[in-house]
Amino acid sequence: MTKQASVGPSEARRYEIRLGTHLAPRWTTWFDGMTLTRAPDGTTVLTGPVADQAALHGLLAKVRDLGVPLVAVTQLDAERPDTTSHLTW
């Protein structure tokens, strides 16, 4: 088994999580202060730093617990902002 190195706050990776519905702005605090943007296509985009894989799984569990559709999870590359790595459901 490979052990993942701990990532400090300045090294946290940025993610974009797209949900298949609009959420009210009050949900920002529940999603650990991530930026919440309501897109014109009816989706909500959560954007912000995620400390590690455990934190990412915690955010995805919150999406599951809300019962809203998960559309995509995209890791934003901090060194090259035009490059992303994403999963789409």
PDB file of N, CA, C and O in Angstrom, residues 42-87:
ATOM      1  N   GLY A  42     -28.459  25.807 -14.718  1.00  0.00           N
ATOM      2  CA  GLY A  42     -29.195  25.127 -13.658  1.00  0.00           C
ATOM      3  C   GLY A  42     -28.327  24.333 -12.708  1.00  0.00           C
ATOM      4  O   GLY A  42     -28.825  23.685 -11.795  1.00  0.00           O
ATOM      5  N   THR A  43     -27.015  24.372 -12.899  1.00  0.00           N
ATOM      6  CA  THR A  43     -26.098  23.664 -12.019  1.00  0.00           C
ATOM      7  C   THR A  43     -25.504  24.616 -10.989  1.00  0.00           C
ATOM      8  O   THR A  43     -25.606  25.829 -11.118  1.00  0.00           O
ATOM      9  N   THR A  44     -24.883  24.035  -9.980  1.00  0.00           N
ATOM     10  CA  THR A  44     -24.122  24.799  -8.995  1.00  0.00           C
ATOM     11  C   THR A  44     -22.690  24.312  -9.058  1.00  0.00           C
ATOM     12  O   THR A  44     -22.441  23.107  -9.124  1.00  0.00           O
ATOM     13  N   VAL A  45     -21.741  25.246  -9.036  1.00  0.00           N
ATOM     14  CA  VAL A  45     -20.329  24.895  -9.075  1.00  0.00           C
ATOM     15  C   VAL A  45     -19.697  25.283  -7.747  1.00  0.00           C
ATOM     16  O   VAL A  45     -19.755  26.440  -7.335  1.00  0.00           O
ATOM     17  N   LEU A  46     -19.102  24.294  -7.072  1.00  0.00           N
ATOM     18  CA  LEU A  46     -18.347  24.526  -5.848  1.00  0.00           C
ATOM     19  C   LEU A  46     -16.882  24.560  -6.239  1.00  0.00           C
ATOM     20  O   LEU A  46     -16.396  23.638  -6.901  1.00  0.00           O
ATOM     21  N   THR A  47     -16.166  25.616  -5.852  1.00  0.00           N
ATOM     22  CA  THR A  47     -14.762  25.754  -6.216  1.00  0.00           C
ATOM     23  C   THR A  47     -13.960  26.135  -4.983  1.00  0.00           C
ATOM     24  O   THR A  47     -14.391  26.974  -4.204  1.00  0.00           O
ATOM     25  N   GLY A  48     -12.801  25.515  -4.833  1.00  0.00           N
ATOM     26  CA  GLY A  48     -11.934  25.895  -3.730  1.00  0.00           C
ATOM     27  C   GLY A  48     -10.875  24.862  -3.441  1.00  0.00           C
ATOM     28  O   GLY A  48     -10.837  23.794  -4.050  1.00  0.00           O
ATOM     29  N   PRO A  49     -10.015  25.182  -2.464  1.00  0.00           N
ATOM     30  CA  PRO A  49      -8.949  24.254  -2.097  1.00  0.00           C
ATOM     31  C   PRO A  49      -9.481  23.098  -1.265  1.00  0.00           C
ATOM     32  O   PRO A  49     -10.391  23.258  -0.458  1.00  0.00           O
ATOM     33  N   VAL A  50      -8.914  21.933  -1.503  1.00  0.00           N
ATOM     34  CA  VAL A  50      -9.249  20.724  -0.751  1.00  0.00           C
ATOM     35  C   VAL A  50      -7.925  20.176  -0.226  1.00  0.00           C
ATOM     36  O   VAL A  50      -7.014  19.912  -1.011  1.00  0.00           O
ATOM     37  N   ALA A  51      -7.829  20.014   1.082  1.00  0.00           N
ATOM     38  CA  ALA A  51      -6.560  19.674   1.726  1.00  0.00           C
ATOM     39  C   ALA A  51      -5.975  18.344   1.266  1.00  0.00           C
ATOM     40  O   ALA A  51      -4.771  18.236   1.041  1.00  0.00           O
ATOM     41  N   ASP A  52      -6.837  17.324   1.131  1.00  0.00           N
ATOM     42  CA  ASP A  52      -6.334  16.002   0.782  1.00  0.00           C
ATOM     43  C   ASP A  52      -7.494  15.123   0.306  1.00  0.00           C
ATOM     44  O   ASP A  52      -8.630  15.587   0.215  1.00  0.00           O
ATOM     45  N   GLN A  53      -7.201  13.870   0.019  1.00  0.00           N
ATOM     46  CA  GLN A  53      -8.226  12.952  -0.486  1.00  0.00           C
ATOM     47  C   GLN A  53      -9.336  12.730   0.535  1.00  0.00           C
ATOM     48  O   GLN A  53     -10.501  12.607   0.166  1.00  0.00           O
ATOM     49  N   ALA A  54      -8.993  12.686   1.809  1.00  0.00           N
ATOM     50  CA  ALA A  54     -10.014  12.504   2.843  1.00  0.00           C
ATOM     51  C   ALA A  54     -10.998  13.675   2.846  1.00  0.00           C
ATOM     52  O   ALA A  54     -12.205  13.486   2.966  1.00  0.00           O
ATOM     53  N   ALA A  55     -10.483  14.877   2.683  1.00  0.00           N
ATOM     54  CA  ALA A  55     -11.345  16.063   2.636  1.00  0.00           C
ATOM     55  C   ALA A  55     -12.232  16.036   1.390  1.00  0.00           C
ATOM     56  O   ALA A  55     -13.407  16.402   1.445  1.00  0.00           O
ATOM     57  N   LEU A  56     -11.680  15.587   0.263  1.00  0.00           N
ATOM     58  CA  LEU A  56     -12.467  15.476  -0.965  1.00  0.00           C
ATOM     59  C   LEU A  56     -13.590  14.460  -0.784  1.00  0.00           C
ATOM     60  O   LEU A  56     -14.740  14.718  -1.150  1.00  0.00           O
ATOM     61  N   HIS A  57     -13.278  13.335  -0.187  1.00  0.00           N
ATOM     62  CA  HIS A  57     -14.311  12.321   0.067  1.00  0.00           C
ATOM     63  C   HIS A  57     -15.380  12.859   1.011  1.00  0.00           C
ATOM     64  O   HIS A  57     -16.561  12.550   0.861  1.00  0.00           O
ATOM     65  N   GLY A  58     -14.970  13.679   1.978  1.00  0.00           N
ATOM     66  CA  GLY A  58     -15.930  14.301   2.890  1.00  0.00           C
ATOM     67  C   GLY A  58     -16.885  15.221   2.155  1.00  0.00           C
ATOM     68  O   GLY A  58     -18.094  15.223   2.411  1.00  0.00           O
ATOM     69  N   LEU A  59     -16.364  16.019   1.215  1.00  0.00           N
ATOM     70  CA  LEU A  59     -17.221  16.900   0.412  1.00  0.00           C
ATOM     71  C   LEU A  59     -18.182  16.088  -0.444  1.00  0.00           C
ATOM     72  O   LEU A  59     -19.368  16.418  -0.557  1.00  0.00           O
ATOM     73  N   LEU A  60     -17.683  15.021  -1.045  1.00  0.00           N
ATOM     74  CA  LEU A  60     -18.538  14.188  -1.891  1.00  0.00           C
ATOM     75  C   LEU A  60     -19.605  13.468  -1.057  1.00  0.00           C
ATOM     76  O   LEU A  60     -20.734  13.263  -1.525  1.00  0.00           O
ATOM     77  N   ALA A  61     -19.285  13.124   0.176  1.00  0.00           N
ATOM     78  CA  ALA A  61     -20.279  12.518   1.066  1.00  0.00           C
ATOM     79  C   ALA A  61     -21.384  13.522   1.384  1.00  0.00           C
ATOM     80  O   ALA A  61     -22.560  13.153   1.480  1.00  0.00           O
ATOM     81  N   LYS A  62     -21.022  14.796   1.528  1.00  0.00           N
ATOM     82  CA  LYS A  62     -22.031  15.826   1.775  1.00  0.00           C
ATOM     83  C   LYS A  62     -22.966  15.965   0.571  1.00  0.00           C
ATOM     84  O   LYS A  62     -24.170  16.143   0.734  1.00  0.00           O
ATOM     85  N   VAL A  63     -22.407  15.887  -0.631  1.00  0.00           N
ATOM     86  CA  VAL A  63     -23.231  15.922  -1.847  1.00  0.00           C
ATOM     87  C   VAL A  63     -24.194  14.739  -1.831  1.00  0.00           C
ATOM     88  O   VAL A  63     -25.391  14.888  -2.074  1.00  0.00           O
ATOM     89  N   ARG A  64     -23.681  13.566  -1.526  1.00  0.00           N
ATOM     90  CA  ARG A  64     -24.518  12.367  -1.436  1.00  0.00           C
ATOM     91  C   ARG A  64     -25.626  12.539  -0.406  1.00  0.00           C
ATOM     92  O   ARG A  64     -26.782  12.231  -0.656  1.00  0.00           O
ATOM     93  N   ASP A  65     -25.265  13.062   0.766  1.00  0.00           N
ATOM     94  CA  ASP A  65     -26.241  13.232   1.839  1.00  0.00           C
ATOM     95  C   ASP A  65     -27.340  14.227   1.478  1.00  0.00           C
ATOM     96  O   ASP A  65     -28.470  14.104   1.939  1.00  0.00           O
ATOM     97  N   LEU A  66     -27.007  15.218   0.645  1.00  0.00           N
ATOM     98  CA  LEU A  66     -28.021  16.176   0.172  1.00  0.00           C
ATOM     99  C   LEU A  66     -28.970  15.541  -0.835  1.00  0.00           C
ATOM    100  O   LEU A  66     -30.078  16.021  -1.039  1.00  0.00           O
ATOM    101  N   GLY A  67     -28.505  14.502  -1.513  1.00  0.00           N
ATOM    102  CA  GLY A  67     -29.337  13.844  -2.507  1.00  0.00           C
ATOM    103  C   GLY A  67     -29.408  14.586  -3.826  1.00  0.00           C
ATOM    104  O   GLY A  67     -30.341  14.389  -4.603  1.00  0.00           O
ATOM    105  N   VAL A  68     -28.414  15.431  -4.092  1.00  0.00           N
ATOM    106  CA  VAL A  68     -28.407  16.167  -5.361  1.00  0.00           C
ATOM    107  C   VAL A  68     -27.500  15.436  -6.352  1.00  0.00           C
ATOM    108  O   VAL A  68     -26.538  14.765  -5.958  1.00  0.00           O
ATOM    109  N   PRO A  69     -27.792  15.553  -7.645  1.00  0.00           N
ATOM    110  CA  PRO A  69     -26.966  14.877  -8.648  1.00  0.00           C
ATOM    111  C   PRO A  69     -25.546  15.458  -8.708  1.00  0.00           C
ATOM    112  O   PRO A  69     -25.368  16.671  -8.712  1.00  0.00           O
ATOM    113  N   LEU A  70     -24.555  14.579  -8.743  1.00  0.00           N
ATOM    114  CA  LEU A  70     -23.164  14.974  -8.939  1.00  0.00           C
ATOM    115  C   LEU A  70     -22.883  14.893 -10.433  1.00  0.00           C
ATOM    116  O   LEU A  70     -23.009  13.826 -11.033  1.00  0.00           O
ATOM    117  N   VAL A  71     -22.518  16.019 -11.031  1.00  0.00           N
ATOM    118  CA  VAL A  71     -22.294  16.066 -12.475  1.00  0.00           C
ATOM    119  C   VAL A  71     -20.820  15.830 -12.815  1.00  0.00           C
ATOM    120  O   VAL A  71     -20.502  15.042 -13.694  1.00  0.00           O
ATOM    121  N   ALA A  72     -19.921  16.518 -12.096  1.00  0.00           N
ATOM    122  CA  ALA A  72     -18.495  16.377 -12.407  1.00  0.00           C
ATOM    123  C   ALA A  72     -17.640  16.809 -11.232  1.00  0.00           C
ATOM    124  O   ALA A  72     -18.038  17.653 -10.438  1.00  0.00           O
ATOM    125  N   VAL A  73     -16.448  16.222 -11.161  1.00  0.00           N
ATOM    126  CA  VAL A  73     -15.420  16.627 -10.208  1.00  0.00           C
ATOM    127  C   VAL A  73     -14.176  16.919 -11.035  1.00  0.00           C
ATOM    128  O   VAL A  73     -13.707  16.056 -11.768  1.00  0.00           O
ATOM    129  N   THR A  74     -13.656  18.134 -10.922  1.00  0.00           N
ATOM    130  CA  THR A  74     -12.503  18.539 -11.715  1.00  0.00           C
ATOM    131  C   THR A  74     -11.403  19.042 -10.800  1.00  0.00           C
ATOM    132  O   THR A  74     -11.639  19.928  -9.987  1.00  0.00           O
ATOM    133  N   GLN A  75     -10.215  18.472 -10.930  1.00  0.00           N
ATOM    134  CA  GLN A  75      -9.063  19.001 -10.201  1.00  0.00           C
ATOM    135  C   GLN A  75      -8.457  20.097 -11.055  1.00  0.00           C
ATOM    136  O   GLN A  75      -8.113  19.876 -12.220  1.00  0.00           O
ATOM    137  N   LEU A  76      -8.335  21.286 -10.498  1.00  0.00           N
ATOM    138  CA  LEU A  76      -7.766  22.416 -11.212  1.00  0.00           C
ATOM    139  C   LEU A  76      -6.272  22.455 -10.939  1.00  0.00           C
ATOM    140  O   LEU A  76      -5.842  22.411  -9.791  1.00  0.00           O
ATOM    141  N   ASP A  77      -5.481  22.555 -11.970  1.00  0.00           N
ATOM    142  CA  ASP A  77      -4.029  22.557 -11.833  1.00  0.00           C
ATOM    143  C   ASP A  77      -3.554  23.953 -11.484  1.00  0.00           C
ATOM    144  O   ASP A  77      -3.725  24.881 -12.274  1.00  0.00           O
ATOM    145  N   ALA A  78      -2.964  24.120 -10.305  1.00  0.00           N
ATOM    146  CA  ALA A  78      -2.526  25.433  -9.835  1.00  0.00           C
ATOM    147  C   ALA A  78      -1.359  25.987 -10.653  1.00  0.00           C
ATOM    148  O   ALA A  78      -1.248  27.187 -10.836  1.00  0.00           O
ATOM    149  N   GLU A  79      -0.495  25.113 -11.138  1.00  0.00           N
ATOM    150  CA  GLU A  79       0.670  25.577 -11.881  1.00  0.00           C
ATOM    151  C   GLU A  79       0.320  25.966 -13.312  1.00  0.00           C
ATOM    152  O   GLU A  79       0.932  26.843 -13.884  1.00  0.00           O
ATOM    153  N   ARG A  80      -0.668  25.290 -13.873  1.00  0.00           N
ATOM    154  CA  ARG A  80      -1.100  25.581 -15.238  1.00  0.00           C
ATOM    155  C   ARG A  80      -2.617  25.716 -15.224  1.00  0.00           C
ATOM    156  O   ARG A  80      -3.325  24.736 -15.413  1.00  0.00           O
ATOM    157  N   PRO A  81      -3.142  26.942 -15.010  1.00  0.00           N
ATOM    158  CA  PRO A  81      -4.577  27.137 -14.853  1.00  0.00           C
ATOM    159  C   PRO A  81      -5.421  26.681 -16.041  1.00  0.00           C
ATOM    160  O   PRO A  81      -6.607  26.438 -15.894  1.00  0.00           O
ATOM    161  N   ASP A  82      -4.822  26.544 -17.219  1.00  0.00           N
ATOM    162  CA  ASP A  82      -5.588  26.121 -18.394  1.00  0.00           C
ATOM    163  C   ASP A  82      -5.702  24.603 -18.480  1.00  0.00           C
ATOM    164  O   ASP A  82      -6.333  24.068 -19.383  1.00  0.00           O
ATOM    165  N   THR A  83      -5.083  23.878 -17.547  1.00  0.00           N
ATOM    166  CA  THR A  83      -5.079  22.419 -17.553  1.00  0.00           C
ATOM    167  C   THR A  83      -5.926  21.898 -16.410  1.00  0.00           C
ATOM    168  O   THR A  83      -5.793  22.341 -15.289  1.00  0.00           O
ATOM    169  N   THR A  84      -6.803  20.964 -16.708  1.00  0.00           N
ATOM    170  CA  THR A  84      -7.625  20.359 -15.674  1.00  0.00           C
ATOM    171  C   THR A  84      -7.664  18.851 -15.847  1.00  0.00           C
ATOM    172  O   THR A  84      -7.398  18.319 -16.919  1.00  0.00           O
ATOM    173  N   SER A  85      -7.995  18.194 -14.778  1.00  0.00           N
ATOM    174  CA  SER A  85      -8.211  16.754 -14.785  1.00  0.00           C
ATOM    175  C   SER A  85      -9.587  16.539 -14.183  1.00  0.00           C
ATOM    176  O   SER A  85      -9.849  17.041 -13.103  1.00  0.00           O
ATOM    177  N   HIS A  86     -10.478  15.841 -14.886  1.00  0.00           N
ATOM    178  CA  HIS A  86     -11.837  15.758 -14.349  1.00  0.00           C
ATOM    179  C   HIS A  86     -12.472  14.384 -14.539  1.00  0.00           C
ATOM    180  O   HIS A  86     -12.066  13.617 -15.385  1.00  0.00           O
ATOM    181  N   LEU A  87     -13.457  14.156 -13.714  1.00  0.00           N
ATOM    182  CA  LEU A  87     -14.319  12.975 -13.798  1.00  0.00           C
ATOM    183  C   LEU A  87     -15.728  13.474 -14.022  1.00  0.00           C
ATOM    184  O   LEU A  87     -16.158  14.419 -13.379  1.00  0.00           O
TER     185      LEU A  87
END
